XYZ file of C-alpha atoms in Angstrom:
278
model
C -0.206 -0.054 0.105
C 2.168 2.944 -1.533
C 4.998 3.285 1.162
C 3.387 0.919 3.943
C 3.767 -2.710 4.568
C 0.483 -4.429 5.389
C 1.415 -7.557 7.295
C -1.521 -10.015 8.345
C -2.121 -11.774 11.714
C -0.475 -15.180 11.450
C -2.753 -16.728 14.354
C -5.761 -15.973 11.956
C -4.434 -17.587 8.950
C -6.669 -20.435 8.903
C -9.781 -18.666 9.125
C -8.476 -16.212 6.150
C -7.847 -19.120 3.780
C -11.486 -20.407 4.283
C -12.796 -16.995 3.488
C -10.405 -15.283 0.932
C -12.036 -17.491 -1.766
C -15.414 -16.763 -1.145
C -16.767 -14.342 -4.591
C -13.192 -14.594 -5.797
C -14.459 -14.915 -9.258
C -17.128 -12.846 -9.835
C -17.329 -10.786 -12.748
C -19.451 -7.520 -12.932
C -20.131 -7.999 -16.395
C -18.493 -4.956 -17.910
C -16.106 -6.245 -19.739
C -13.626 -3.853 -19.992
C -14.817 -0.342 -20.931
C -16.278 -0.515 -24.291
C -16.563 2.996 -26.695
C -17.954 3.450 -29.928
C -16.079 4.470 -33.247
C -17.925 7.760 -32.845
C -16.737 8.154 -29.266
C -13.045 7.126 -30.521
C -12.712 9.767 -32.805
C -14.031 12.136 -30.243
C -11.250 10.928 -27.844
C -8.606 11.161 -30.797
C -9.539 15.041 -31.091
C -9.297 15.884 -27.470
C -5.671 13.893 -26.822
C -3.248 16.528 -24.961
C -5.667 19.218 -25.296
C -6.572 21.108 -22.092
C -10.191 21.709 -20.902
C -10.026 25.272 -22.264
C -9.118 23.959 -25.718
C -11.595 21.710 -26.124
C -14.220 24.428 -26.233
C -12.754 25.408 -29.780
C -11.523 21.770 -30.822
C -14.727 20.153 -30.064
C -18.370 21.265 -30.990
C -21.475 21.214 -28.552
C -22.278 17.355 -29.882
C -18.540 16.081 -29.485
C -18.430 17.667 -25.879
C -21.515 15.907 -25.025
C -20.299 12.618 -26.321
C -16.822 13.298 -24.298
C -18.842 14.200 -21.167
C -20.824 10.643 -21.610
C -17.696 8.737 -22.142
C -16.350 10.508 -18.655
C -20.025 9.481 -16.797
C -19.992 6.207 -17.804
C -16.090 5.575 -16.697
C -16.982 7.277 -13.534
C -20.040 4.613 -12.936
C -18.229 1.892 -13.765
C -15.429 2.779 -11.518
C -18.134 2.990 -8.834
C -19.677 -0.274 -9.436
C -16.321 -1.850 -9.369
C -15.378 -0.174 -6.277
C -18.982 -1.351 -4.769
C -18.412 -4.763 -5.393
C -14.772 -4.899 -4.355
C -16.093 -3.789 -0.971
C -19.066 -5.901 -0.928
C -17.090 -8.940 -1.340
C -14.246 -7.978 1.173
C -17.266 -7.360 3.999
C -18.786 -10.665 3.415
C -15.100 -12.028 3.837
C -14.583 -10.349 6.756
C -17.507 -11.218 8.611
C -16.880 -14.824 7.664
C -13.725 -14.493 9.200
C -15.357 -12.858 12.338
C -17.674 -15.834 12.775
C -14.709 -18.199 12.771
C -12.972 -16.070 15.232
C -15.474 -16.059 17.974
C -16.271 -19.996 17.076
C -12.617 -20.761 17.773
C -12.415 -18.641 21.508
C -15.571 -20.716 21.964
C -14.038 -24.174 20.957
C -10.943 -23.598 22.596
C -12.537 -22.651 25.741
C -15.005 -26.209 25.662
C -12.143 -28.399 24.584
C -9.450 -26.977 26.941
C -11.553 -26.328 30.098
C -9.790 -25.774 33.268
C -12.348 -27.512 35.599
C -13.485 -26.079 38.822
C -11.786 -27.745 42.068
C -14.531 -30.187 43.561
C -13.281 -30.592 46.728
C -13.944 -26.762 47.197
C -17.582 -26.976 45.814
C -20.758 -27.066 48.187
C -21.122 -30.898 47.331
C -24.517 -31.083 49.386
C -25.966 -28.958 46.268
C -27.260 -31.549 43.285
C -25.629 -29.077 40.675
C -22.852 -26.434 40.142
C -23.061 -24.270 37.247
C -19.495 -23.243 36.290
C -19.772 -20.074 34.615
C -17.240 -19.129 31.811
C -17.363 -15.318 30.668
C -15.406 -16.087 27.354
C -18.248 -18.483 26.282
C -20.906 -16.167 27.488
C -19.866 -13.431 25.897
C -18.294 -14.627 22.399
C -21.471 -16.962 21.943
C -23.263 -13.409 22.095
C -21.000 -12.176 19.460
C -20.878 -14.874 17.373
C -25.110 -14.660 16.823
C -24.246 -10.903 16.529
C -21.488 -11.547 13.734
C -23.750 -14.171 11.953
C -26.993 -12.309 11.689
C -24.690 -9.241 10.431
C -23.043 -11.369 7.775
C -26.583 -11.993 6.304
C -27.133 -8.185 6.022
C -23.749 -7.724 4.487
C -24.459 -10.500 1.903
C -27.769 -8.331 0.635
C -25.594 -5.458 0.028
C -23.487 -7.763 -2.073
C -26.694 -9.458 -3.702
C -28.045 -5.914 -4.397
C -25.515 -4.982 -7.179
C -26.911 -7.590 -9.447
C -30.440 -7.415 -8.063
C -31.430 -4.170 -7.939
C -34.987 -4.788 -6.273
C -32.537 -5.398 -3.193
C -31.371 -1.836 -3.616
C -33.907 -0.057 -1.165
C -33.880 1.453 2.233
C -31.943 0.089 4.940
C -34.369 -0.742 7.325
C -36.499 -2.629 4.759
C -33.737 -4.177 2.767
C -31.534 -7.123 4.785
C -32.128 -9.740 7.322
C -33.463 -7.191 9.834
C -36.721 -8.726 9.584
C -40.251 -7.982 10.957
C -42.015 -11.310 12.797
C -39.785 -13.531 10.997
C -36.133 -12.935 9.608
C -35.550 -11.911 6.368
C -39.333 -11.468 5.005
C -38.875 -7.996 3.908
C -35.882 -9.383 1.544
C -38.057 -12.119 0.291
C -41.052 -9.932 -0.290
C -38.690 -7.466 -2.275
C -37.415 -10.608 -4.333
C -40.683 -11.786 -5.182
C -42.011 -8.467 -6.061
C -40.104 -8.431 -9.040
C -41.335 -11.446 -10.656
C -37.695 -12.414 -11.946
C -37.127 -16.109 -12.572
C -33.806 -15.996 -10.530
C -35.596 -13.754 -8.040
C -37.828 -16.109 -7.269
C -35.220 -19.147 -6.706
C -33.429 -16.562 -4.395
C -36.404 -15.953 -2.623
C -37.162 -19.946 -2.093
C -33.980 -20.562 -1.161
C -33.881 -17.923 1.836
C -37.136 -18.965 2.954
C -35.585 -22.649 2.841
C -32.505 -21.471 5.015
C -34.615 -18.937 7.223
C -36.731 -22.138 8.128
C -33.842 -24.227 8.718
C -31.568 -21.843 10.795
C -31.562 -18.152 10.360
C -35.026 -17.763 11.975
C -33.397 -19.641 15.361
C -30.127 -17.278 15.005
C -32.545 -13.927 14.735
C -34.396 -14.656 18.044
C -31.349 -15.404 19.735
C -29.530 -12.736 18.498
C -32.512 -10.124 19.284
C -32.517 -11.749 23.059
C -28.802 -10.570 23.437
C -29.603 -7.176 21.276
C -33.010 -6.393 23.343
C -32.610 -8.038 26.483
C -28.643 -7.855 27.104
C -28.327 -11.686 27.046
C -29.539 -14.993 25.944
C -31.826 -16.272 29.213
C -31.502 -20.165 30.579
C -28.615 -20.547 29.095
C -26.374 -22.980 30.877
C -22.554 -22.985 30.941
C -20.477 -25.750 32.569
C -23.075 -27.710 35.059
C -21.512 -29.945 37.379
C -23.423 -32.969 38.722
C -21.982 -32.839 42.209
C -22.977 -36.489 42.972
C -21.572 -38.394 39.701
C -18.935 -35.503 39.444
C -19.713 -35.408 35.365
C -19.343 -31.857 34.036
C -22.151 -31.093 31.182
C -21.078 -28.969 28.340
C -22.795 -25.559 27.552
C -26.390 -25.725 26.407
C -28.722 -23.471 24.490
C -32.242 -23.083 26.385
C -33.316 -25.685 24.183
C -31.018 -27.901 25.411
C -28.741 -28.420 22.775
C -25.208 -28.511 22.939
C -23.766 -24.942 22.312
C -20.266 -26.301 20.741
C -22.434 -28.362 18.179
C -24.854 -25.728 17.490
C -22.307 -23.125 16.541
C -20.470 -25.607 14.694
C -23.643 -26.731 12.640
C -24.391 -22.417 12.245
C -21.091 -21.808 11.121
C -20.892 -24.571 8.160
C -24.384 -23.025 7.139
C -23.543 -19.811 7.050
C -20.382 -20.897 4.510
C -22.611 -22.927 2.601
C -25.317 -20.176 1.831
C -22.358 -18.045 0.958
C -20.787 -20.631 -1.677
C -24.150 -21.416 -2.814
C -25.251 -17.771 -3.607
C -21.741 -17.332 -5.164
C -22.021 -20.467 -7.374
C -25.904 -20.388 -8.285
C -26.800 -16.741 -8.258
C -23.972 -14.350 -8.831
C -22.057 -14.561 -12.442
C -18.606 -15.597 -12.744
C -15.672 -14.873 -14.830
C -15.514 -16.935 -18.114
C -12.456 -18.830 -18.239
């Protein structure tokens, strides 16, 4: 970057490798900047001319043509810049999800268990609180749901029906996650838009809506209530891993959600975005 060297954190390499390939061959469909023969003539007449010279070199129609070229070029540059930013945002969010997951995994697999002798053994159970897991699970939910929003920002470059007001378009949902995104896709009546809406509906029913509800608990009520962290059966001396309010193992749940998100990103890239022809 100019006169600056940018070095990445090597501890994060395993997550970067997984995300860096996402959306790597997306084609904006511009195929270079094409100009007509008439535009070429105007450009040739404008070579090495200052702005003040152009008034005498070009007539009014030619000046309009030249301005049109500049406007198109600026628009194309903006589209390319928006695409680059949208792809980088998706990759960044996937890395953030992986990061929170890795901390949860490390705490569960490398737990330093409580000292049993110092615990009140007359109680049937003792819950062992782990703040890393508690707060990283909340972060995990936030990052997963945020990933879906940045995915919509990428999709709207290719699906104009999604380019609406921020509070309308995205996975913020209403009564159900993503319902406004799906409504916008269906309202366009396009074939691909309908298939994309069908995909989102399936993913929402399978896993996204549950993430949406858990995330809302964190965002609006401060925490996921009834979440159990490490629970020790004092009589059997068995330590149970963290569980969601539903009784689902937290680590297995996070592992499944992370996999589902990555799979959705890949499916969107493969089936719903244009690719560079090789």
